[in-house]
């Protein structure tokens, strides 16, 4: 599978059905899913359906959530990438990693590279990121990569407020991020 983004420590590529077991391990972990608003994945069949949705997203939009591989040992560590949210007409930066790799700067490294790719290669105008208020680590990543807070608002109608961050190429250039 072709690498789309490479950083000092990471390779990002499209997710395939070959990633089903790794993704199941990730998405069935209660701590990983704690701040996502999503339940843990209960079966490999459920994971396969989700992967097929990701593949369809790549074909429709030309980007998506990408498998994130640690170059040292070629170890799957999670995913990071962009997702079009039609209900908001926004492109969302997201990431999810195995707890073993939390606190190692992987989310920041991947997010920085994804924002650069989004603005320079994909020529996107704006990228947002959304997190639950309690997810301090994810919010810190958004801030470290140069995004700015712009609102508290629910993600789903009638849901609790979550934090919304945003950025564009001009903001990231001003913050010396890209």
mmCIF file of C-alpha atoms in Angstrom:
data_model
loop_
_atom_site.group_PDB
_atom_site.id
_atom_site.type_symbol
_atom_site.label_atom_id
_atom_site.label_comp_id
_atom_site.label_asym_id
_atom_site.label_seq_id
_atom_site.Cartn_x
_atom_site.Cartn_y
_atom_site.Cartn_z
ATOM 1 C CA UNK A 1 0.000 0.000 0.000
ATOM 2 C CA UNK A 2 1.302 3.428 -1.000
ATOM 3 C CA UNK A 3 2.353 5.816 1.762
ATOM 4 C CA UNK A 4 0.512 9.146 1.485
ATOM 5 C CA UNK A 5 2.288 10.989 4.281
ATOM 6 C CA UNK A 6 5.659 10.313 5.873
ATOM 7 C CA UNK A 7 7.043 12.006 8.970
ATOM 8 C CA UNK A 8 10.196 11.432 10.965
ATOM 9 C CA UNK A 9 8.623 8.486 12.811
ATOM 10 C CA UNK A 10 5.385 7.693 10.977
ATOM 11 C CA UNK A 11 3.894 6.433 7.734
ATOM 12 C CA UNK A 12 0.258 7.222 6.923
ATOM 13 C CA UNK A 13 -1.581 5.195 4.291
ATOM 14 C CA UNK A 14 -5.127 4.266 3.373
ATOM 15 C CA UNK A 15 -6.828 1.751 5.632
ATOM 16 C CA UNK A 16 -7.588 -1.608 3.989
ATOM 17 C CA UNK A 17 -9.413 -4.756 5.018
ATOM 18 C CA UNK A 18 -5.983 -6.153 5.977
ATOM 19 C CA UNK A 19 -6.100 -3.719 8.930
ATOM 20 C CA UNK A 20 -9.314 -5.253 10.306
ATOM 21 C CA UNK A 21 -7.754 -6.992 13.329
ATOM 22 C CA UNK A 22 -5.558 -4.016 14.280
ATOM 23 C CA UNK A 23 -8.516 -1.655 13.997
ATOM 24 C CA UNK A 24 -10.703 -4.028 15.989
ATOM 25 C CA UNK A 25 -8.101 -4.019 18.775
ATOM 26 C CA UNK A 26 -8.123 -0.212 18.702
ATOM 27 C CA UNK A 27 -11.887 0.321 18.524
ATOM 28 C CA UNK A 28 -12.794 -2.398 21.026
ATOM 29 C CA UNK A 29 -10.618 -0.779 23.723
ATOM 30 C CA UNK A 30 -12.843 1.082 26.229
ATOM 31 C CA UNK A 31 -10.180 3.709 27.050
ATOM 32 C CA UNK A 32 -9.678 4.495 23.353
ATOM 33 C CA UNK A 33 -13.415 4.934 22.821
ATOM 34 C CA UNK A 34 -13.997 6.842 26.084
ATOM 35 C CA UNK A 35 -14.032 10.347 24.573
ATOM 36 C CA UNK A 36 -15.297 9.513 21.088
ATOM 37 C CA UNK A 37 -19.037 9.375 21.647
ATOM 38 C CA UNK A 38 -18.963 5.958 19.974
ATOM 39 C CA UNK A 39 -19.462 2.554 21.608
ATOM 40 C CA UNK A 40 -16.720 -0.045 21.544
ATOM 41 C CA UNK A 41 -16.738 -2.177 18.426
ATOM 42 C CA UNK A 42 -18.084 -5.614 19.292
ATOM 43 C CA UNK A 43 -17.096 -7.763 16.286
ATOM 44 C CA UNK A 44 -14.752 -8.113 13.347
ATOM 45 C CA UNK A 45 -17.797 -7.948 11.054
ATOM 46 C CA UNK A 46 -18.702 -4.540 12.498
ATOM 47 C CA UNK A 47 -15.104 -3.420 11.949
ATOM 48 C CA UNK A 48 -15.135 -4.677 8.360
ATOM 49 C CA UNK A 49 -18.272 -2.628 7.612
ATOM 50 C CA UNK A 50 -16.580 0.459 9.066
ATOM 51 C CA UNK A 51 -13.491 -0.135 6.903
ATOM 52 C CA UNK A 52 -15.643 -0.440 3.780
ATOM 53 C CA UNK A 53 -17.127 2.950 4.710
ATOM 54 C CA UNK A 54 -13.620 4.414 4.968
ATOM 55 C CA UNK A 55 -12.704 2.996 1.560
ATOM 56 C CA UNK A 56 -15.851 4.547 0.042
ATOM 57 C CA UNK A 57 -14.914 7.889 1.656
ATOM 58 C CA UNK A 58 -11.448 7.764 0.011
ATOM 59 C CA UNK A 59 -13.034 7.163 -3.371
ATOM 60 C CA UNK A 60 -15.614 9.921 -2.977
ATOM 61 C CA UNK A 61 -13.463 12.672 -1.417
ATOM 62 C CA UNK A 62 -9.827 11.736 -2.125
ATOM 63 C CA UNK A 63 -8.859 11.678 1.557
ATOM 64 C CA UNK A 64 -9.878 10.027 4.796
ATOM 65 C CA UNK A 65 -8.680 8.523 8.035
ATOM 66 C CA UNK A 66 -5.328 6.836 7.420
ATOM 67 C CA UNK A 67 -3.626 3.898 9.094
ATOM 68 C CA UNK A 68 -0.707 5.259 11.107
ATOM 69 C CA UNK A 69 2.361 3.062 11.210
ATOM 70 C CA UNK A 70 5.407 3.558 13.427
ATOM 71 C CA UNK A 71 8.415 3.181 11.119
ATOM 72 C CA UNK A 72 10.446 1.556 13.875
ATOM 73 C CA UNK A 73 9.171 -2.008 13.604
ATOM 74 C CA UNK A 74 6.431 -1.088 11.079
ATOM 75 C CA UNK A 75 3.938 -1.238 13.960
ATOM 76 C CA UNK A 76 0.288 -0.174 13.540
ATOM 77 C CA UNK A 77 -0.357 2.468 16.227
ATOM 78 C CA UNK A 78 -3.803 3.739 15.212
ATOM 79 C CA UNK A 79 -5.237 6.093 12.655
ATOM 80 C CA UNK A 80 -5.217 9.798 11.882
ATOM 81 C CA UNK A 81 -6.616 11.806 9.037
ATOM 82 C CA UNK A 82 -9.355 13.902 7.538
ATOM 83 C CA UNK A 83 -13.066 13.199 7.263
ATOM 84 C CA UNK A 84 -15.715 15.177 5.418
ATOM 85 C CA UNK A 85 -18.692 15.823 7.714
ATOM 86 C CA UNK A 86 -21.607 16.504 5.341
ATOM 87 C CA UNK A 87 -23.958 17.476 8.183
ATOM 88 C CA UNK A 88 -21.692 20.479 8.889
ATOM 89 C CA UNK A 89 -20.049 20.853 5.457
ATOM 90 C CA UNK A 90 -16.697 20.726 7.239
ATOM 91 C CA UNK A 91 -13.512 18.675 7.000
ATOM 92 C CA UNK A 92 -12.495 17.233 10.352
ATOM 93 C CA UNK A 93 -9.036 16.306 11.575
ATOM 94 C CA UNK A 94 -9.231 13.236 13.786
ATOM 95 C CA UNK A 95 -6.948 10.656 15.359
ATOM 96 C CA UNK A 96 -7.155 7.601 17.539
ATOM 97 C CA UNK A 97 -4.202 5.624 18.853
ATOM 98 C CA UNK A 98 -3.534 2.565 20.969
ATOM 99 C CA UNK A 99 -2.948 3.553 24.627
ATOM 100 C CA UNK A 100 0.589 2.129 24.523
ATOM 101 C CA UNK A 101 1.515 5.066 22.275
ATOM 102 C CA UNK A 102 -0.257 7.847 24.175
ATOM 103 C CA UNK A 103 1.969 10.669 25.399
ATOM 104 C CA UNK A 104 4.666 9.993 22.795
ATOM 105 C CA UNK A 105 3.807 12.947 20.534
ATOM 106 C CA UNK A 106 2.395 10.733 17.797
ATOM 107 C CA UNK A 107 -0.929 12.582 17.575
ATOM 108 C CA UNK A 108 0.860 15.922 17.316
ATOM 109 C CA UNK A 109 3.345 14.652 14.717
ATOM 110 C CA UNK A 110 0.634 13.039 12.601
ATOM 111 C CA UNK A 111 -1.743 16.012 12.919
ATOM 112 C CA UNK A 112 0.903 18.518 11.906
ATOM 113 C CA UNK A 113 1.717 16.461 8.805
ATOM 114 C CA UNK A 114 -1.972 15.994 7.957
ATOM 115 C CA UNK A 115 -2.697 19.725 8.194
ATOM 116 C CA UNK A 116 0.276 20.474 5.947
ATOM 117 C CA UNK A 117 -0.903 17.819 3.469
ATOM 118 C CA UNK A 118 -4.471 19.126 3.617
ATOM 119 C CA UNK A 119 -3.516 22.699 2.835
ATOM 120 C CA UNK A 120 -0.615 22.175 0.432
ATOM 121 C CA UNK A 121 -1.499 18.963 -1.434
ATOM 122 C CA UNK A 122 -5.300 18.859 -1.183
ATOM 123 C CA UNK A 123 -5.628 22.688 -1.321
ATOM 124 C CA UNK A 124 -8.270 22.716 1.414
ATOM 125 C CA UNK A 125 -9.475 26.096 2.662
ATOM 126 C CA UNK A 126 -10.278 25.171 6.280
ATOM 127 C CA UNK A 127 -9.955 22.183 8.616
ATOM 128 C CA UNK A 128 -11.742 21.736 11.924
ATOM 129 C CA UNK A 129 -11.265 19.386 14.873
ATOM 130 C CA UNK A 130 -13.835 18.399 17.487
ATOM 131 C CA UNK A 131 -13.338 16.915 20.959
ATOM 132 C CA UNK A 132 -15.270 16.327 24.139
ATOM 133 C CA UNK A 133 -14.485 18.988 26.744
ATOM 134 C CA UNK A 134 -13.013 16.313 29.025
ATOM 135 C CA UNK A 135 -10.519 15.148 26.405
ATOM 136 C CA UNK A 136 -7.726 17.481 27.496
ATOM 137 C CA UNK A 137 -5.004 15.532 25.635
ATOM 138 C CA UNK A 138 -6.789 15.839 22.303
ATOM 139 C CA UNK A 139 -7.498 19.534 22.852
ATOM 140 C CA UNK A 140 -3.820 20.086 23.649
ATOM 141 C CA UNK A 141 -2.847 18.452 20.337
ATOM 142 C CA UNK A 142 -5.197 20.815 18.474
ATOM 143 C CA UNK A 143 -3.562 23.779 20.150
ATOM 144 C CA UNK A 144 -0.003 22.526 19.608
ATOM 145 C CA UNK A 145 -0.569 22.146 15.866
ATOM 146 C CA UNK A 146 -1.794 25.747 15.584
ATOM 147 C CA UNK A 147 -5.560 25.374 15.549
ATOM 148 C CA UNK A 148 -7.740 27.901 17.356
ATOM 149 C CA UNK A 149 -10.851 27.413 19.469
ATOM 150 C CA UNK A 150 -13.979 28.812 17.884
ATOM 151 C CA UNK A 151 -17.035 27.400 19.650
ATOM 152 C CA UNK A 152 -18.754 25.134 22.113
ATOM 153 C CA UNK A 153 -21.581 23.362 20.279
ATOM 154 C CA UNK A 154 -23.138 19.916 20.145
ATOM 155 C CA UNK A 155 -21.893 17.405 17.590
ATOM 156 C CA UNK A 156 -25.297 15.743 17.399
ATOM 157 C CA UNK A 157 -28.678 17.475 17.749
ATOM 158 C CA UNK A 158 -29.632 17.566 21.420
ATOM 159 C CA UNK A 159 -26.179 16.382 22.486
ATOM 160 C CA UNK A 160 -23.849 17.994 24.981
ATOM 161 C CA UNK A 161 -21.551 20.762 23.852
ATOM 162 C CA UNK A 162 -18.131 19.738 22.577
ATOM 163 C CA UNK A 163 -15.175 21.942 21.691
ATOM 164 C CA UNK A 164 -14.617 22.959 18.093
ATOM 165 C CA UNK A 165 -11.244 24.138 16.817
ATOM 166 C CA UNK A 166 -10.399 25.351 13.324
ATOM 167 C CA UNK A 167 -7.533 26.522 11.181
ATOM 168 C CA UNK A 168 -6.645 27.591 7.704
ATOM 169 C CA UNK A 169 -3.308 27.901 5.950
ATOM 170 C CA UNK A 170 -3.015 31.585 6.857
ATOM 171 C CA UNK A 171 -3.467 30.868 10.582
ATOM 172 C CA UNK A 172 -0.920 28.055 10.513
ATOM 173 C CA UNK A 173 1.566 30.246 8.638
ATOM 174 C CA UNK A 174 1.021 33.037 11.167
ATOM 175 C CA UNK A 175 1.687 30.544 13.982
ATOM 176 C CA UNK A 176 4.781 29.247 12.148
ATOM 177 C CA UNK A 177 3.276 25.758 11.930
ATOM 178 C CA UNK A 178 3.527 25.310 8.144
#
